[in-house]
GROMACS .gro file of C-alpha atoms in nm:
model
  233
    1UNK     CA    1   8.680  -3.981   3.279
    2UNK     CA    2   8.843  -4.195   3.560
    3UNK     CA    3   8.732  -4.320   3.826
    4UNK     CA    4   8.932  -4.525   4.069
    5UNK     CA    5   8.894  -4.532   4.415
    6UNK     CA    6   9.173  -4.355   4.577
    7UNK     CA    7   9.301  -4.206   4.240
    8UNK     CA    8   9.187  -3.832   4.274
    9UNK     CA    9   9.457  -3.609   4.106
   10UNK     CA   10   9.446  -3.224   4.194
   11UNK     CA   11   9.375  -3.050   3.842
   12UNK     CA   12   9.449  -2.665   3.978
   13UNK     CA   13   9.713  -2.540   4.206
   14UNK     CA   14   9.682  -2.411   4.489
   15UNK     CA   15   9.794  -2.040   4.474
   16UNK     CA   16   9.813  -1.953   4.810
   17UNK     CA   17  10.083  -2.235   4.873
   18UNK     CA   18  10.287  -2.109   4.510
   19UNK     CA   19  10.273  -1.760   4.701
   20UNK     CA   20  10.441  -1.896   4.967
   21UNK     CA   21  10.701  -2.077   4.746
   22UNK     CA   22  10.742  -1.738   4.605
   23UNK     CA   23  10.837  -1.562   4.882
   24UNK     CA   24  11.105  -1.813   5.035
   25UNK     CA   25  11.237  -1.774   4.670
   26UNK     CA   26  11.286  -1.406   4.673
   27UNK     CA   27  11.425  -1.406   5.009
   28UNK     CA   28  11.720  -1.695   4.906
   29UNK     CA   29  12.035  -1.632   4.814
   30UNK     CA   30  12.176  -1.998   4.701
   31UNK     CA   31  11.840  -2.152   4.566
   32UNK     CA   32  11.830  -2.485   4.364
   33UNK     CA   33  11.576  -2.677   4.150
   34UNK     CA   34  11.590  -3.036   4.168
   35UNK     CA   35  11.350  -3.180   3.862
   36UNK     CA   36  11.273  -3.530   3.837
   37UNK     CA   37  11.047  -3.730   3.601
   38UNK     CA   38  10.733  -3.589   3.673
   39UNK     CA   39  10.846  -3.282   3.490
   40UNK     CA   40  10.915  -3.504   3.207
   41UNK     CA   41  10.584  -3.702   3.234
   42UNK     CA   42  10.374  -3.342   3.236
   43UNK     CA   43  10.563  -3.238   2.917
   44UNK     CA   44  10.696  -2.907   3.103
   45UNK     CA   45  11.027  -2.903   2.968
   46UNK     CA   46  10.988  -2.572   2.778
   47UNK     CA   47  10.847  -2.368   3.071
   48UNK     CA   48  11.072  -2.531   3.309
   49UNK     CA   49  11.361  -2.404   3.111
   50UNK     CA   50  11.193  -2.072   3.090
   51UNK     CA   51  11.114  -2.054   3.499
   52UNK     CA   52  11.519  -2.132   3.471
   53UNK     CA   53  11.633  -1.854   3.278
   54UNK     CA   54  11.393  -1.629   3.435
   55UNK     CA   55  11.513  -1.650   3.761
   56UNK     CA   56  11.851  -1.779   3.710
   57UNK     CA   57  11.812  -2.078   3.954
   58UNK     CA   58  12.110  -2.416   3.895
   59UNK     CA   59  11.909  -2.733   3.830
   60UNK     CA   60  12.010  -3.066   3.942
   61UNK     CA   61  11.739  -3.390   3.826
   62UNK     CA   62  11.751  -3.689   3.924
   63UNK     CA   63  11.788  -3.936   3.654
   64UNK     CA   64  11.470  -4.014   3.564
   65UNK     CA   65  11.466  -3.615   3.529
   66UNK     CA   66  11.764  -3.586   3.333
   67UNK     CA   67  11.647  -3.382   3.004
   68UNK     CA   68  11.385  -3.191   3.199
   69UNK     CA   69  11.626  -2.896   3.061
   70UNK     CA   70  11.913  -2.956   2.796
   71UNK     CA   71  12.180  -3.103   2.942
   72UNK     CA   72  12.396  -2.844   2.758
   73UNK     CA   73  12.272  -2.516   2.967
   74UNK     CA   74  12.540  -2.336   3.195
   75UNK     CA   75  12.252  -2.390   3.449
   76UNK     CA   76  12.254  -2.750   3.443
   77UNK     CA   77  12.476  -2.905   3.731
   78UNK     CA   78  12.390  -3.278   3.625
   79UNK     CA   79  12.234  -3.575   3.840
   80UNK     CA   80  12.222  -3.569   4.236
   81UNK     CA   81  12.256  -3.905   4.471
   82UNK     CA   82  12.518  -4.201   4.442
   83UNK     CA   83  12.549  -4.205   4.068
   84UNK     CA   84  12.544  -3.811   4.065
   85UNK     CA   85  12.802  -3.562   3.968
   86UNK     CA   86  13.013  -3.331   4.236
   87UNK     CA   87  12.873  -2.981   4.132
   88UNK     CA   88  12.516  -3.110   4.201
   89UNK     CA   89  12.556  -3.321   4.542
   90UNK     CA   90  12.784  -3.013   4.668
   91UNK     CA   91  12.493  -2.778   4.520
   92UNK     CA   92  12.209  -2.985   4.736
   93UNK     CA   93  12.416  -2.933   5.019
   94UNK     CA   94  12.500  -2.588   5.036
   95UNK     CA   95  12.165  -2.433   4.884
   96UNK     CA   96  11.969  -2.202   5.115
   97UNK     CA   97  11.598  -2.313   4.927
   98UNK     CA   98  11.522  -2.640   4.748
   99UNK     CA   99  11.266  -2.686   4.540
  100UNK     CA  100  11.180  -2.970   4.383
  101UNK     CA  101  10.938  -3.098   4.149
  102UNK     CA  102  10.768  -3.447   4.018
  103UNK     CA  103  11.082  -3.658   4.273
  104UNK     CA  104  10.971  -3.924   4.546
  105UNK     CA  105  11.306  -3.837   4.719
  106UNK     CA  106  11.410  -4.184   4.702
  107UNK     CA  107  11.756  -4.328   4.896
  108UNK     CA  108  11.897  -4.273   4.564
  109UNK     CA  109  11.928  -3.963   4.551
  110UNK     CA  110  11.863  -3.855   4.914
  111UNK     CA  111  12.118  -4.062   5.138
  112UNK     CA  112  12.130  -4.007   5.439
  113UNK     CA  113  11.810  -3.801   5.520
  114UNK     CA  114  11.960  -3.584   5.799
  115UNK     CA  115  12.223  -3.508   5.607
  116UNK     CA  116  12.022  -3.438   5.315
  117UNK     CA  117  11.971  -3.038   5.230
  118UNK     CA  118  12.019  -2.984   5.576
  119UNK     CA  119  12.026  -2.649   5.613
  120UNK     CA  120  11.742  -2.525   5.322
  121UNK     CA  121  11.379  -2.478   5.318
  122UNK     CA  122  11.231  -2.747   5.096
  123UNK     CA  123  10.959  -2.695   4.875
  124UNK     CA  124  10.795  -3.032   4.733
  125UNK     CA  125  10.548  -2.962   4.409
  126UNK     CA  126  10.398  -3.374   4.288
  127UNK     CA  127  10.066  -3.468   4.190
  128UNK     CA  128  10.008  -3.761   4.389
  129UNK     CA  129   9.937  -3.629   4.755
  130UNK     CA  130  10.124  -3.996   4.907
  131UNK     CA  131  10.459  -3.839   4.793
  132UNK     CA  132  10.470  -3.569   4.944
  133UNK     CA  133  10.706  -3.540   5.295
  134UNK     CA  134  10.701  -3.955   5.265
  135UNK     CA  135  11.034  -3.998   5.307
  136UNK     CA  136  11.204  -3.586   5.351
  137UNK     CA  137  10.963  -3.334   5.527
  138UNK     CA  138  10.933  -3.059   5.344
  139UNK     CA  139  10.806  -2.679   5.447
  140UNK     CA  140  10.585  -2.587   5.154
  141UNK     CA  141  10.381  -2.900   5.012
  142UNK     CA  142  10.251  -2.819   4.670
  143UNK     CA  143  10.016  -3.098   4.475
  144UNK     CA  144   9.974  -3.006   4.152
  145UNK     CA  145  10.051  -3.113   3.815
  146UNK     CA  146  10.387  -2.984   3.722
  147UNK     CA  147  10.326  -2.775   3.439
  148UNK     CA  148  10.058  -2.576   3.608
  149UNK     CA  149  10.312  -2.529   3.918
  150UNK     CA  150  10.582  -2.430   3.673
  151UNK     CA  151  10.350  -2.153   3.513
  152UNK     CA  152  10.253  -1.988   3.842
  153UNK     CA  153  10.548  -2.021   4.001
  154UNK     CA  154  10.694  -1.792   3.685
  155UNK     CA  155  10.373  -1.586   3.745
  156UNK     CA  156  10.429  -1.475   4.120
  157UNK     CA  157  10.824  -1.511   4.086
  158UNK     CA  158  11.053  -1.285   3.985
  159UNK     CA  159  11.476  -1.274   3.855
  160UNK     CA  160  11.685  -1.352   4.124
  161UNK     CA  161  12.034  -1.145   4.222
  162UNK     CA  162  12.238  -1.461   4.266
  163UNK     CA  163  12.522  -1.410   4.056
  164UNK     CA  164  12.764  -1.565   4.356
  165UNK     CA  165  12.624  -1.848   4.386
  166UNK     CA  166  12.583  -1.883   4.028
  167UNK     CA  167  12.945  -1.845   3.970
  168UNK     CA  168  12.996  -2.075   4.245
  169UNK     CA  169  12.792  -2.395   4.122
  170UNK     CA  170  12.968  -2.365   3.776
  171UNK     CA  171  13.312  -2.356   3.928
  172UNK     CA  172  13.226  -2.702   4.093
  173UNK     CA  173  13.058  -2.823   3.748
  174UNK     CA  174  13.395  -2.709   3.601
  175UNK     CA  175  13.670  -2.814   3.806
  176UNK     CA  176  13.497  -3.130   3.905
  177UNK     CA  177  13.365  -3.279   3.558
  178UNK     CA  178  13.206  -3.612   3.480
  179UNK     CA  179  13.329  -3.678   3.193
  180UNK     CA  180  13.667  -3.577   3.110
  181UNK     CA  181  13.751  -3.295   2.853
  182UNK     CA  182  13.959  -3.530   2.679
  183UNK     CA  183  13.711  -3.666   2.397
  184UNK     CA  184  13.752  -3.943   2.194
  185UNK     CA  185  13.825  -3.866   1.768
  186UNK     CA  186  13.924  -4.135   1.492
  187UNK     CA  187  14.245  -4.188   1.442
  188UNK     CA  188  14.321  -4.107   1.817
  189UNK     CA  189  14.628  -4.318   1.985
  190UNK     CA  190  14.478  -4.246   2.287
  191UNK     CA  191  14.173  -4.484   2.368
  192UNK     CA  192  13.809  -4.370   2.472
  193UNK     CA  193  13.668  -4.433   2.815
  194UNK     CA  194  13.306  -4.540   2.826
  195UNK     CA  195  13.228  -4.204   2.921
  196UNK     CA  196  13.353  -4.034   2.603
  197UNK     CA  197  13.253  -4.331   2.401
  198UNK     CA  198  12.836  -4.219   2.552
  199UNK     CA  199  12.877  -3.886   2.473
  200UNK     CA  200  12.989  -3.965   2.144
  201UNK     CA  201  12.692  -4.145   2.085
  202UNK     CA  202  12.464  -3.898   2.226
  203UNK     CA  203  12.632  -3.638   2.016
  204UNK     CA  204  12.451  -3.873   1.690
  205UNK     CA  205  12.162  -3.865   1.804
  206UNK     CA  206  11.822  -3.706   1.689
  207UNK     CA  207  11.562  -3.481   1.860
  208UNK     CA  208  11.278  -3.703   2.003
  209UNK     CA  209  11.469  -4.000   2.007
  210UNK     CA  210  11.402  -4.239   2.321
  211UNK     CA  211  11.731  -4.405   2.434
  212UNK     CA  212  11.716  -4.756   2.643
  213UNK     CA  213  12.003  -4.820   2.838
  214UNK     CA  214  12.065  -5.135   3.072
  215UNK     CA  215  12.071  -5.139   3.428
  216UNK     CA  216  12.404  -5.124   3.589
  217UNK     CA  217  12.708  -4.890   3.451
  218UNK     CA  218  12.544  -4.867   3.120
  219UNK     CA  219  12.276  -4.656   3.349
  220UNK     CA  220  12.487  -4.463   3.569
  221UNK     CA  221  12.697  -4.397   3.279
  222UNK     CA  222  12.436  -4.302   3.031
  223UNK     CA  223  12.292  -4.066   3.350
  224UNK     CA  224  12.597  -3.904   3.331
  225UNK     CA  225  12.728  -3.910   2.955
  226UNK     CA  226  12.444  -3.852   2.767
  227UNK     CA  227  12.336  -3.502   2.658
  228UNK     CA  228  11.950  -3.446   2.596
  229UNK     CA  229  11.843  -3.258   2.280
  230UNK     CA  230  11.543  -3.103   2.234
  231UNK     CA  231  11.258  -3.404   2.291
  232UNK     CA  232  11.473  -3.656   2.397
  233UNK     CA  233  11.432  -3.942   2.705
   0.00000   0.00000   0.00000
């Protein structure tokens, strides 16, 4: 038991809100997830990626979401804000319904604000109350632990007939990459760019590892570069 004044996390969700979530989802037509660590911190990373597949939704994170599905999935569009890639900014500002789940919305990521998802409905799902339409106003406020969110929102949702805009984000994840096809092998004349040379490294790694990287490029890089396996932060 805890008990802090001012510390009162929800433990249940409030359905009647998810409902509402629900039906702005079914009516969209370019909807996007953006995940950041709170999905991380619940340990919803398996039914996020299942609420993914279900209903075909692109996911951007931010970075302190970044694994919150594997970095490998065609849904994946990579990071959003000043250190993120094309296919994700241009996704955030072209979607129709935005819904995202454990982010602050910090300047990061946001820019600025009335530029930011300006023409989409934004649903805001965090378990601290304070976050919530602090710094972007959203339409559908939903506090709640991610994971239980997660669950009802695949519940009441339901697969999505999106293949456009589908098609669409992955031609900006493809003809805009982050890192450059051209990866670095030994014995290569050619030499690796830091990019390559994080991927590479990422490609060695384990599931469950935890990877510290410095502040600075080493950070934006590693945002970028790294791919998540299973487990990994």
């Amino acid at each position: 038991e805890v008990s802090i004044r001012g510390y009162k996390p929800n433990d249940s969700v409030h359905v009647g809100q998810i409902k509402k979530a629900c039906t702005l989802l079914k009516r969209a037509k370019k909807p996007l997830f953006l995940l950041g660590g709170g999905v991380n911190i619940a340990g919803a990373n398996e039914v996020m990626l299942k609420l993914a597949e279900y209903t075909q939704i692109p996911v951007i994170t931010t970075i302190m979401g970044k694994g919150s599905i594997p970095t490998t999935h065609d849904l994946y569009l990579g990071n959003i804000g000043i250190h993120g890639s094309y296919a994700a900014n241009h996704a955030v500002s072209e979607c129709d319904l935005l819904i995202s789940i454990g982010t602050r919305f910090n300047d990061r990521i946001t820019g600025k604000i009335s530029e930011f998802a300006k023409d989409a409905k934004i649903v805001h799902i965090d378990i601290d109350s304070a976050s919530i339409s602090k710094n972007i106003v959203v339409d559908i406020p939903i506090v709640a632990d991610a994971k239980l969110a997660i669950e009802k929102l695949i519940e009441y949702g339901a697969p999505l007939k999106i293949e456009k805009w589908v098609e669409q984000t992955l031609e900006w994840k493809e003809k805009y990459p982050v890192v450059l096809p051209k990866h670095y092998e030994a014995g290569d004349d050619e030499p690796a760019n830091v990019y390559a040379a994080i991927k590479e490294i990422s490609r060695r790694g384990e599931e469950d590892q935890i990877t510290v990287v410095g502040n600075g490029s080493a950070c934006v890089v590693g945002g970028h570069a790294y791919e998540m396996k299973k487990g990994q932060r």
